[in-house]
């Protein structure tokens, strides 16, 4: 199995030196991520396409996992899954095509399309007609339809090689991750900041995460799920840091010492000040927020200008002109909406009559009442965690870890909490056990309706989602929840 990778078009128009740099980074990212799935993978090619060779021993399930991973690597416009052969004569090409796709064409209409690059003594249309005729004679019940075929047979001829394409998939687009300076994204757990972080990753920017805790352990746990999901699916080629800042004391002071109409603007300024200090520790170029024009009162242009003036570091807002529904739609497409849908709303301050046009001198007067040591102390107490370590964080303290189920208890029910797309890709097998699908975003709402006389074991591959969801169930009073032992399950 071979994957032929096409680059994001904006890469192709770059200068030679920039293009070489981006190609080198993209190959490195692909190699790093795919070798975790299939160590024997090789990545080659240059200039306009890359070739990912999985070898002849690659199984269909491994190839499917690699294909899924390629859709989530920034810098890839699209790619094809193909079988590669040396370019032979027409008879050889026809025989190879019949063997590769003939079984899928039985009883269907089809059309052959050929793409060529290089110098050849034949035209693409000549090869299309010859292979199409061979398929028509060989495959029972098949018929040619040049306009609306049920099956499209695609051949790509590249110089002296033939590729029989079995599938074409869209990539993430954008620039390879790591080709731009890093940033720090202020993440709250809502749709906006999550989509903003994803958009920066898509432009080749590594994003650290800064979380201001306003809602306690449950809030932090939920935001960690989102940050880990974003990094694991779209940015795992580069290590970043998750920073949790205890901000309850700062919020309390704002509530007691700042005029009601200016609370929102002052809170955002305090967050930016703290984030600016943390960003300096992370050596990042800019701060990123999920704000959009006029979405809430603090996001008018006048207020945003006042908010930004408290720091010199650049503040980027990739969603600045997007409407809320478009943001939610994009959150669903990248898989974070299912987290944000169940995330409780933790609002630091709610003003009855918030100002939409804050004046700098009035805001400065309000901030004179605040104790700067509180903000400084919050940044000193911030917890810095390499995001890859979030997968293991809950296991550091055994008191905060779900106990494993007893493999001898055949009456236990295994809850598969993976995302539906992961479940479709690999079926969970647990001989002797009843397996039930309950994606992580439905656990808190659907679990109470289950038969509570049973014992339930939560499963996900790395144990992150299962631990976080299970701990929340335990906090809610459900004692019949345990972690699924790795010894009883396998993904097929």
Short mmCIF file of C-alpha atoms in Angstrom, two decimals:
data_model
loop_
_atom_site.label_atom_id
_atom_site.label_comp_id
_atom_site.label_asym_id
_atom_site.label_seq_id
_atom_site.Cartn_x
_atom_site.Cartn_y
_atom_site.Cartn_z
CA UNK A 1 0.00 0.00 0.00
CA UNK A 2 1.23 3.45 -0.92
CA UNK A 3 -0.20 6.89 -0.21
CA UNK A 4 0.49 9.68 -2.71
CA UNK A 5 0.31 12.99 -0.85
CA UNK A 6 -0.47 16.31 -2.55
CA UNK A 7 0.73 19.50 -0.85
CA UNK A 8 -1.42 22.41 0.26
CA UNK A 9 -1.45 24.74 -2.82
CA UNK A 10 0.00 27.74 -0.96
CA UNK A 11 3.15 25.73 -0.27
CA UNK A 12 3.71 25.14 -3.97
CA UNK A 13 3.86 28.88 -4.79
CA UNK A 14 6.47 29.66 -2.13
CA UNK A 15 10.07 30.49 -2.97
CA UNK A 16 12.42 27.55 -3.43
CA UNK A 17 14.05 27.90 0.00
CA UNK A 18 10.73 28.24 1.86
CA UNK A 19 9.24 25.35 -0.09
CA UNK A 20 12.18 23.07 0.71
CA UNK A 21 11.90 23.99 4.40
CA UNK A 22 8.18 23.26 4.50
CA UNK A 23 8.59 19.97 2.62
CA UNK A 24 11.29 18.85 5.03
CA UNK A 25 9.10 19.68 8.01
CA UNK A 26 6.05 17.95 6.53
CA UNK A 27 7.99 14.76 5.80
CA UNK A 28 9.36 14.78 9.33
CA UNK A 29 5.88 15.24 10.83
CA UNK A 30 4.36 12.46 8.71
CA UNK A 31 7.20 10.09 9.50
CA UNK A 32 6.98 10.78 13.25
CA UNK A 33 3.22 10.23 13.49
CA UNK A 34 2.85 7.27 11.15
CA UNK A 35 5.73 5.31 12.65
CA UNK A 36 3.71 5.12 15.85
CA UNK A 37 1.13 3.20 13.82
CA UNK A 38 3.44 1.24 11.47
CA UNK A 39 7.19 1.38 12.26
CA UNK A 40 8.14 0.16 8.78
CA UNK A 41 6.60 3.16 6.98
CA UNK A 42 8.83 5.15 4.63
CA UNK A 43 8.27 8.76 3.52
CA UNK A 44 9.85 10.06 0.32
CA UNK A 45 9.16 12.26 -2.68
CA UNK A 46 9.93 15.89 -3.28
CA UNK A 47 8.84 19.23 -4.70
CA UNK A 48 5.12 18.72 -5.47
CA UNK A 49 4.13 15.32 -4.03
CA UNK A 50 5.20 13.03 -1.23
CA UNK A 51 4.95 9.25 -1.20
CA UNK A 52 4.19 7.29 1.95
CA UNK A 53 5.08 3.64 1.46
CA UNK A 54 3.58 1.20 3.97
CA UNK A 55 5.01 -1.89 2.28
CA UNK A 56 3.33 -5.10 1.18
CA UNK A 57 2.97 -6.48 4.71
CA UNK A 58 0.73 -3.64 5.90
CA UNK A 59 -2.68 -4.99 6.95
CA UNK A 60 -5.97 -3.28 5.93
CA UNK A 61 -6.68 -2.15 9.50
CA UNK A 62 -3.22 -0.56 9.81
CA UNK A 63 -3.60 1.09 6.40
CA UNK A 64 -6.96 2.50 7.51
CA UNK A 65 -5.40 3.92 10.68
CA UNK A 66 -2.60 5.52 8.65
CA UNK A 67 -5.10 6.97 6.20
CA UNK A 68 -7.09 8.48 9.05
CA UNK A 69 -3.93 10.01 10.52
CA UNK A 70 -3.00 11.62 7.19
CA UNK A 71 -6.32 13.50 7.14
CA UNK A 72 -5.27 15.25 10.36
CA UNK A 73 -1.71 16.37 9.53
CA UNK A 74 -1.43 20.09 8.63
CA UNK A 75 0.13 20.76 5.21
CA UNK A 76 -1.64 17.99 3.27
CA UNK A 77 -4.22 19.11 0.70
CA UNK A 78 -5.33 15.61 -0.33
CA UNK A 79 -3.91 12.14 -0.80
CA UNK A 80 -4.70 8.95 -2.63
CA UNK A 81 -4.42 5.36 -1.49
CA UNK A 82 -2.89 3.43 -4.36
CA UNK A 83 -1.17 0.28 -5.53
CA UNK A 84 2.13 0.91 -7.33
CA UNK A 85 3.53 -1.02 -10.31
CA UNK A 86 6.30 -0.49 -12.85
CA UNK A 87 4.77 0.97 -15.99
CA UNK A 88 4.28 -1.86 -18.50
CA UNK A 89 2.51 -2.08 -21.84
CA UNK A 90 -1.26 -1.69 -22.24
CA UNK A 91 -1.95 -5.40 -21.78
CA UNK A 92 0.00 -5.48 -18.52
CA UNK A 93 -1.71 -2.32 -17.23
CA UNK A 94 -5.14 -3.73 -18.09
CA UNK A 95 -4.42 -7.03 -16.34
CA UNK A 96 -3.16 -5.26 -13.21
CA UNK A 97 -6.22 -2.99 -13.15
CA UNK A 98 -8.65 -5.89 -13.59
CA UNK A 99 -7.01 -7.74 -10.71
CA UNK A 100 -7.07 -4.69 -8.45
CA UNK A 101 -10.59 -3.31 -9.01
CA UNK A 102 -12.50 -5.90 -11.02
CA UNK A 103 -14.28 -7.43 -8.02
CA UNK A 104 -15.71 -4.03 -7.05
CA UNK A 105 -17.19 -3.38 -10.52
CA UNK A 106 -19.40 -6.45 -10.86
CA UNK A 107 -22.91 -5.34 -11.84
CA UNK A 108 -21.96 -1.64 -11.76
CA UNK A 109 -21.41 1.15 -14.24
CA UNK A 110 -17.89 2.52 -14.36
CA UNK A 111 -15.59 5.01 -16.04
CA UNK A 112 -11.79 4.97 -16.40
CA UNK A 113 -9.82 8.17 -15.94
CA UNK A 114 -6.05 8.46 -16.49
CA UNK A 115 -3.73 11.22 -15.27
CA UNK A 116 -0.19 11.37 -16.66
CA UNK A 117 3.03 13.21 -15.90
CA UNK A 118 6.19 12.69 -17.95
CA UNK A 119 6.81 11.84 -21.60
CA UNK A 120 5.00 8.81 -23.05
CA UNK A 121 4.23 7.52 -26.55
CA UNK A 122 0.50 7.30 -25.84
CA UNK A 123 -2.33 9.63 -24.85
CA UNK A 124 -4.29 9.38 -21.64
CA UNK A 125 -7.52 8.79 -23.57
CA UNK A 126 -5.92 5.84 -25.42
CA UNK A 127 -5.11 4.12 -22.13
CA UNK A 128 -8.58 4.91 -20.76
CA UNK A 129 -10.27 3.23 -23.73
CA UNK A 130 -8.03 0.18 -23.66
CA UNK A 131 -8.38 -0.47 -19.90
CA UNK A 132 -12.11 0.29 -20.03
CA UNK A 133 -12.59 -2.26 -22.81
CA UNK A 134 -10.64 -4.89 -20.88
CA UNK A 135 -12.74 -4.31 -17.74
CA UNK A 136 -15.95 -4.47 -19.77
CA UNK A 137 -14.98 -7.85 -21.21
CA UNK A 138 -13.65 -9.26 -17.92
CA UNK A 139 -16.11 -8.12 -15.24
CA UNK A 140 -19.59 -9.71 -15.37
CA UNK A 141 -22.51 -7.28 -15.49
CA UNK A 142 -20.31 -4.20 -15.76
CA UNK A 143 -21.12 -1.35 -18.14
CA UNK A 144 -19.48 1.92 -19.14
CA UNK A 145 -21.03 5.25 -18.14
CA UNK A 146 -18.86 8.27 -18.93
CA UNK A 147 -21.17 10.80 -17.28
CA UNK A 148 -22.55 9.34 -14.02
CA UNK A 149 -20.66 6.14 -13.25
CA UNK A 150 -21.29 4.24 -10.05
CA UNK A 151 -17.57 3.55 -9.79
CA UNK A 152 -14.66 5.68 -11.00
CA UNK A 153 -11.46 3.83 -11.88
CA UNK A 154 -8.51 6.21 -11.56
CA UNK A 155 -5.03 5.47 -12.91
CA UNK A 156 -2.07 7.78 -12.44
CA UNK A 157 0.99 7.40 -14.66
CA UNK A 158 4.07 9.13 -13.27
CA UNK A 159 6.99 8.74 -15.65
CA UNK A 160 7.79 5.01 -15.49
CA UNK A 161 5.38 4.07 -12.71
CA UNK A 162 1.70 3.17 -12.57
CA UNK A 163 -0.57 3.93 -9.61
CA UNK A 164 -4.00 2.31 -9.37
CA UNK A 165 -5.94 4.59 -7.04
CA UNK A 166 -8.35 2.92 -4.64
CA UNK A 167 -9.41 5.96 -2.63
CA UNK A 168 -8.93 9.72 -2.53
CA UNK A 169 -9.28 11.66 0.71
CA UNK A 170 -9.10 15.33 1.63
CA UNK A 171 -6.39 16.49 3.98
CA UNK A 172 -6.39 19.19 6.64
CA UNK A 173 -4.73 21.77 4.39
CA UNK A 174 -2.66 24.61 5.77
CA UNK A 175 1.06 24.68 6.51
CA UNK A 176 3.15 21.96 8.18
CA UNK A 177 3.12 22.27 11.95
CA UNK A 178 6.29 23.85 13.27
CA UNK A 179 7.01 26.08 10.26
CA UNK A 180 5.86 29.19 12.17
CA UNK A 181 6.63 30.58 15.62
CA UNK A 182 4.66 29.14 18.52
CA UNK A 183 1.78 30.89 20.32
CA UNK A 184 -0.17 30.53 23.56
CA UNK A 185 -3.94 30.06 23.25
CA UNK A 186 -6.26 31.11 26.05
CA UNK A 187 -8.63 28.12 26.22
CA UNK A 188 -11.85 28.05 28.23
CA UNK A 189 -13.52 24.84 27.09
CA UNK A 190 -16.06 26.53 24.84
CA UNK A 191 -16.39 26.28 21.07
CA UNK A 192 -14.59 29.54 20.29
CA UNK A 193 -11.18 29.07 21.89
CA UNK A 194 -11.03 25.44 20.75
CA UNK A 195 -11.66 26.36 17.11
CA UNK A 196 -9.19 29.25 17.37
CA UNK A 197 -6.48 26.85 18.55
CA UNK A 198 -7.26 24.46 15.69
CA UNK A 199 -7.08 27.25 13.11
CA UNK A 200 -3.65 28.27 14.36
CA UNK A 201 -2.45 24.66 14.13
CA UNK A 202 -3.75 24.52 10.56
CA UNK A 203 -1.51 27.48 9.71
CA UNK A 204 1.56 25.63 10.96
CA UNK A 205 1.61 27.26 14.41
CA UNK A 206 2.28 25.16 17.52
CA UNK A 207 -0.14 26.25 20.23
CA UNK A 208 0.45 26.01 23.97
CA UNK A 209 -2.69 26.21 26.13
CA UNK A 210 -3.37 28.63 29.00
CA UNK A 211 -6.45 27.86 31.11
CA UNK A 212 -7.82 30.25 33.76
CA UNK A 213 -9.61 28.12 36.31
CA UNK A 214 -12.89 29.68 37.42
CA UNK A 215 -14.89 26.52 38.11
CA UNK A 216 -12.76 24.18 40.19
CA UNK A 217 -11.51 20.68 39.46
CA UNK A 218 -14.40 19.67 37.18
CA UNK A 219 -13.83 22.71 34.97
CA UNK A 220 -10.11 22.02 34.72
CA UNK A 221 -10.67 18.34 34.00
CA UNK A 222 -13.03 19.11 31.13
CA UNK A 223 -10.72 21.69 29.54
CA UNK A 224 -7.82 19.27 29.76
CA UNK A 225 -9.89 16.78 27.77
CA UNK A 226 -10.41 19.35 25.03
CA UNK A 227 -6.78 20.49 24.92
CA UNK A 228 -5.53 16.91 24.84
CA UNK A 229 -8.00 16.02 22.07
CA UNK A 230 -6.88 18.96 19.92
CA UNK A 231 -3.21 18.17 20.41
CA UNK A 232 -3.55 14.40 20.03
CA UNK A 233 -5.57 14.59 16.81
CA UNK A 234 -3.97 17.56 15.07
CA UNK A 235 -0.67 18.50 16.70
CA UNK A 236 0.95 15.43 18.20
CA UNK A 237 4.09 15.85 16.07
CA UNK A 238 5.19 18.64 18.43
CA UNK A 239 5.20 18.86 22.21
CA UNK A 240 3.37 21.78 23.86
CA UNK A 241 2.45 22.75 27.42
CA UNK A 242 -0.88 23.01 29.23
CA UNK A 243 -0.86 25.76 31.86
CA UNK A 244 -3.58 25.92 34.53
CA UNK A 245 -3.84 29.25 36.35
CA UNK A 246 -5.85 29.45 39.60
CA UNK A 247 -7.90 32.60 38.99
CA UNK A 248 -10.70 32.45 41.57
CA UNK A 249 -9.09 35.02 43.89
CA UNK A 250 -8.58 37.50 41.03
CA UNK A 251 -12.21 37.11 39.98
CA UNK A 252 -13.43 37.58 43.53
CA UNK A 253 -11.50 40.82 43.84
CA UNK A 254 -12.95 42.10 40.55
CA UNK A 255 -16.46 41.28 41.79
CA UNK A 256 -15.96 43.27 44.99
CA UNK A 257 -13.85 46.20 43.83
CA UNK A 258 -14.75 46.99 40.19
CA UNK A 259 -17.82 48.83 38.97
CA UNK A 260 -20.42 46.46 37.54
CA UNK A 261 -20.31 47.91 34.02
CA UNK A 262 -16.54 47.41 33.67
CA UNK A 263 -16.13 43.95 35.19
CA UNK A 264 -15.94 42.11 31.86
CA UNK A 265 -13.29 44.38 30.36
CA UNK A 266 -11.17 44.37 33.53
CA UNK A 267 -11.34 40.56 33.78
CA UNK A 268 -10.13 40.18 30.18
CA UNK A 269 -7.29 42.63 30.83
CA UNK A 270 -6.22 40.70 33.93
CA UNK A 271 -6.25 37.47 31.96
CA UNK A 272 -4.12 39.00 29.21
CA UNK A 273 -1.63 40.33 31.74
CA UNK A 274 -1.27 36.91 33.34
CA UNK A 275 -1.11 35.18 29.95
CA UNK A 276 1.59 37.61 28.81
CA UNK A 277 3.82 36.62 31.74
CA UNK A 278 3.22 32.92 31.10
CA UNK A 279 3.83 33.36 27.36
CA UNK A 280 7.23 34.83 28.19
CA UNK A 281 8.04 31.67 30.16
CA UNK A 282 6.92 29.54 27.20
CA UNK A 283 8.95 31.67 24.75
CA UNK A 284 5.97 32.25 22.47
CA UNK A 285 5.47 35.06 20.00
CA UNK A 286 1.78 35.87 20.44
CA UNK A 287 -1.40 35.22 22.41
CA UNK A 288 -4.50 33.73 20.77
CA UNK A 289 -8.12 34.12 21.86
CA UNK A 290 -11.44 32.93 20.47
CA UNK A 291 -13.07 36.35 20.46
CA UNK A 292 -15.21 37.57 17.56
CA UNK A 293 -16.49 41.07 16.86
CA UNK A 294 -19.62 41.95 18.88
CA UNK A 295 -20.31 38.39 20.04
CA UNK A 296 -20.55 39.67 23.64
CA UNK A 297 -20.27 43.12 25.17
CA UNK A 298 -16.53 42.89 25.88
CA UNK A 299 -15.86 42.11 22.21
CA UNK A 300 -16.81 45.40 20.61
CA UNK A 301 -13.96 46.99 18.70
CA UNK A 302 -13.68 49.75 21.28
CA UNK A 303 -13.45 47.29 24.17
CA UNK A 304 -11.02 44.99 22.37
CA UNK A 305 -8.71 47.93 21.80
CA UNK A 306 -8.79 48.80 25.50
CA UNK A 307 -8.23 45.15 26.45
CA UNK A 308 -5.24 44.76 24.12
CA UNK A 309 -3.56 47.93 25.34
CA UNK A 310 -2.57 46.30 28.65
CA UNK A 311 0.08 44.12 26.96
CA UNK A 312 2.66 44.67 24.24
CA UNK A 313 2.59 41.09 23.00
CA UNK A 314 0.58 40.53 19.82
CA UNK A 315 -2.98 39.26 20.38
CA UNK A 316 -4.35 37.16 17.51
CA UNK A 317 -8.07 36.49 17.02
CA UNK A 318 -8.52 34.05 14.12
CA UNK A 319 -12.33 34.00 14.58
CA UNK A 320 -12.68 37.79 14.57
CA UNK A 321 -15.26 37.92 11.71
CA UNK A 322 -16.91 34.52 12.15
CA UNK A 323 -20.51 34.14 13.32
CA UNK A 324 -21.41 31.80 16.17
CA UNK A 325 -23.10 29.12 14.06
CA UNK A 326 -20.10 28.90 11.73
CA UNK A 327 -17.84 28.47 14.75
CA UNK A 328 -20.05 25.69 16.16
CA UNK A 329 -20.17 23.97 12.75
CA UNK A 330 -16.39 24.01 12.56
CA UNK A 331 -16.15 22.74 16.14
CA UNK A 332 -18.32 19.78 15.14
CA UNK A 333 -16.23 19.06 12.06
CA UNK A 334 -13.02 18.79 14.11
CA UNK A 335 -14.61 16.81 16.93
CA UNK A 336 -14.49 19.32 19.79
CA UNK A 337 -18.16 20.32 19.86
CA UNK A 338 -19.04 17.06 21.60
CA UNK A 339 -16.79 18.19 24.48
CA UNK A 340 -18.05 21.77 24.57
CA UNK A 341 -21.69 20.67 24.35
CA UNK A 342 -21.46 19.18 27.83
CA UNK A 343 -19.04 21.71 29.30
CA UNK A 344 -20.73 23.69 32.11
CA UNK A 345 -20.68 27.45 31.54
CA UNK A 346 -18.23 29.00 33.99
CA UNK A 347 -18.57 32.74 33.66
CA UNK A 348 -16.26 34.76 35.83
CA UNK A 349 -18.39 37.89 36.01
CA UNK A 350 -21.81 38.84 34.71
CA UNK A 351 -22.57 42.54 34.41
CA UNK A 352 -26.14 43.79 34.41
CA UNK A 353 -25.31 46.77 32.21
CA UNK A 354 -21.88 46.14 30.67
CA UNK A 355 -20.21 48.94 28.81
CA UNK A 356 -19.68 48.47 25.09
CA UNK A 357 -17.33 51.43 24.80
CA UNK A 358 -14.90 51.39 27.70
CA UNK A 359 -12.67 54.43 28.11
CA UNK A 360 -9.01 53.82 28.95
CA UNK A 361 -8.85 56.34 31.80
CA UNK A 362 -12.01 54.94 33.43
CA UNK A 363 -10.66 51.37 33.21
CA UNK A 364 -7.34 52.53 34.68
CA UNK A 365 -9.18 54.10 37.64
CA UNK A 366 -11.09 50.86 38.25
CA UNK A 367 -7.87 48.82 38.18
CA UNK A 368 -6.24 51.07 40.78
CA UNK A 369 -8.48 49.36 43.35
CA UNK A 370 -7.01 45.92 42.56
CA UNK A 371 -4.13 44.30 44.41
CA UNK A 372 -1.41 43.51 41.81
CA UNK A 373 0.06 40.87 44.10
CA UNK A 374 -3.01 38.67 43.59
CA UNK A 375 -2.41 38.53 39.85
CA UNK A 376 1.29 37.94 40.37
CA UNK A 377 0.54 35.14 42.84
CA UNK A 378 -1.84 33.49 40.38
CA UNK A 379 0.90 33.29 37.75
CA UNK A 380 3.40 31.99 40.31
CA UNK A 381 0.96 29.22 41.28
CA UNK A 382 0.25 28.23 37.68
CA UNK A 383 0.76 24.54 36.94
CA UNK A 384 2.81 23.74 33.80
CA UNK A 385 2.14 20.27 32.37
CA UNK A 386 3.55 18.82 29.12
CA UNK A 387 0.37 18.00 27.28
CA UNK A 388 1.45 14.45 26.47
CA UNK A 389 1.62 13.85 30.22
CA UNK A 390 -2.11 14.54 30.58
CA UNK A 391 -2.61 10.95 29.48
CA UNK A 392 -0.82 9.83 32.63
CA UNK A 393 -1.69 12.63 35.03
CA UNK A 394 -4.60 10.90 36.72
CA UNK A 395 -2.43 7.86 37.47
CA UNK A 396 0.12 9.87 39.49
CA UNK A 397 -2.13 9.85 42.55
CA UNK A 398 -3.71 6.41 43.01
CA UNK A 399 -6.50 7.95 45.09
CA UNK A 400 -7.59 9.87 42.01
CA UNK A 401 -7.47 6.86 39.69
CA UNK A 402 -10.30 4.52 38.77
CA UNK A 403 -9.69 1.00 40.05
CA UNK A 404 -9.33 -1.69 37.40
CA UNK A 405 -12.12 -4.18 36.99
CA UNK A 406 -11.56 -7.84 37.91
CA UNK A 407 -11.13 -9.81 34.63
CA UNK A 408 -12.88 -12.75 36.33
CA UNK A 409 -16.10 -10.75 36.63
CA UNK A 410 -17.81 -11.80 33.41
CA UNK A 411 -20.97 -9.97 34.40
CA UNK A 412 -19.36 -6.55 33.99
CA UNK A 413 -20.38 -4.41 31.01
CA UNK A 414 -17.66 -2.62 29.03
CA UNK A 415 -18.55 0.91 27.95
CA UNK A 416 -16.62 1.94 24.82
CA UNK A 417 -16.25 5.71 25.33
CA UNK A 418 -14.25 6.38 22.16
CA UNK A 419 -15.47 8.85 19.56
CA UNK A 420 -17.84 7.17 17.03
CA UNK A 421 -15.31 7.70 14.23
CA UNK A 422 -12.73 5.71 16.22
CA UNK A 423 -15.28 2.98 16.93
CA UNK A 424 -16.08 2.72 13.22
CA UNK A 425 -12.39 2.44 12.39
CA UNK A 426 -11.65 -0.33 14.92
CA UNK A 427 -14.25 -2.57 16.51
CA UNK A 428 -13.73 -3.36 20.17
CA UNK A 429 -13.60 -7.09 20.93
CA UNK A 430 -13.85 -8.49 24.47
CA UNK A 431 -14.60 -12.24 24.39
CA UNK A 432 -16.99 -13.22 27.17
CA UNK A 433 -18.05 -9.64 27.94
CA UNK A 434 -20.96 -7.46 26.87
CA UNK A 435 -19.63 -4.33 25.07
CA UNK A 436 -21.79 -1.21 24.86
CA UNK A 437 -21.04 1.95 22.88
CA UNK A 438 -21.33 5.17 24.88
CA UNK A 439 -19.17 7.99 23.42
CA UNK A 440 -17.52 10.16 26.07
CA UNK A 441 -19.82 13.12 25.40
CA UNK A 442 -22.89 11.03 26.29
CA UNK A 443 -21.52 9.38 29.43
CA UNK A 444 -22.62 11.99 31.97
CA UNK A 445 -26.15 12.21 30.59
CA UNK A 446 -26.80 8.59 29.58
CA UNK A 447 -25.06 6.63 32.33
CA UNK A 448 -27.70 7.32 35.06
CA UNK A 449 -30.32 5.55 32.90
CA UNK A 450 -28.37 2.26 32.90
CA UNK A 451 -29.07 -0.67 35.22
CA UNK A 452 -27.13 0.40 38.31
CA UNK A 453 -27.04 -3.13 39.70
CA UNK A 454 -24.36 -3.89 37.09
CA UNK A 455 -20.67 -3.01 37.17
CA UNK A 456 -19.42 -0.89 34.25
CA UNK A 457 -15.87 -0.72 32.89
CA UNK A 458 -14.95 2.35 30.81
CA UNK A 459 -12.59 1.83 27.87
CA UNK A 460 -10.49 4.06 25.63
CA UNK A 461 -7.07 3.20 24.09
CA UNK A 462 -4.86 5.47 26.22
CA UNK A 463 -7.08 5.53 29.30
CA UNK A 464 -7.43 9.33 29.31
CA UNK A 465 -11.11 9.76 28.43
CA UNK A 466 -12.16 6.73 30.44
CA UNK A 467 -10.36 8.01 33.56
CA UNK A 468 -11.74 11.54 33.29
CA UNK A 469 -15.31 10.41 32.59
CA UNK A 470 -15.15 7.70 35.25
CA UNK A 471 -13.88 10.10 37.89
CA UNK A 472 -16.74 12.49 37.12
CA UNK A 473 -19.21 9.62 37.55
CA UNK A 474 -17.58 8.71 40.86
CA UNK A 475 -17.84 12.33 41.97
CA UNK A 476 -21.55 12.17 41.10
CA UNK A 477 -21.99 9.21 43.44
CA UNK A 478 -21.73 6.20 41.08
CA UNK A 479 -19.53 3.58 42.80
CA UNK A 480 -20.09 0.88 40.15
CA UNK A 481 -17.61 2.41 37.69
CA UNK A 482 -14.15 0.98 37.02
CA UNK A 483 -11.43 1.10 34.37
CA UNK A 484 -11.43 -1.63 31.75
CA UNK A 485 -8.38 -3.93 32.14
CA UNK A 486 -6.25 -3.94 29.00
CA UNK A 487 -5.98 -7.72 29.16
CA UNK A 488 -9.63 -8.34 28.24
CA UNK A 489 -9.99 -6.16 25.15
CA UNK A 490 -8.56 -5.84 21.66
CA UNK A 491 -9.40 -3.56 18.72
CA UNK A 492 -9.93 -5.32 15.40
#
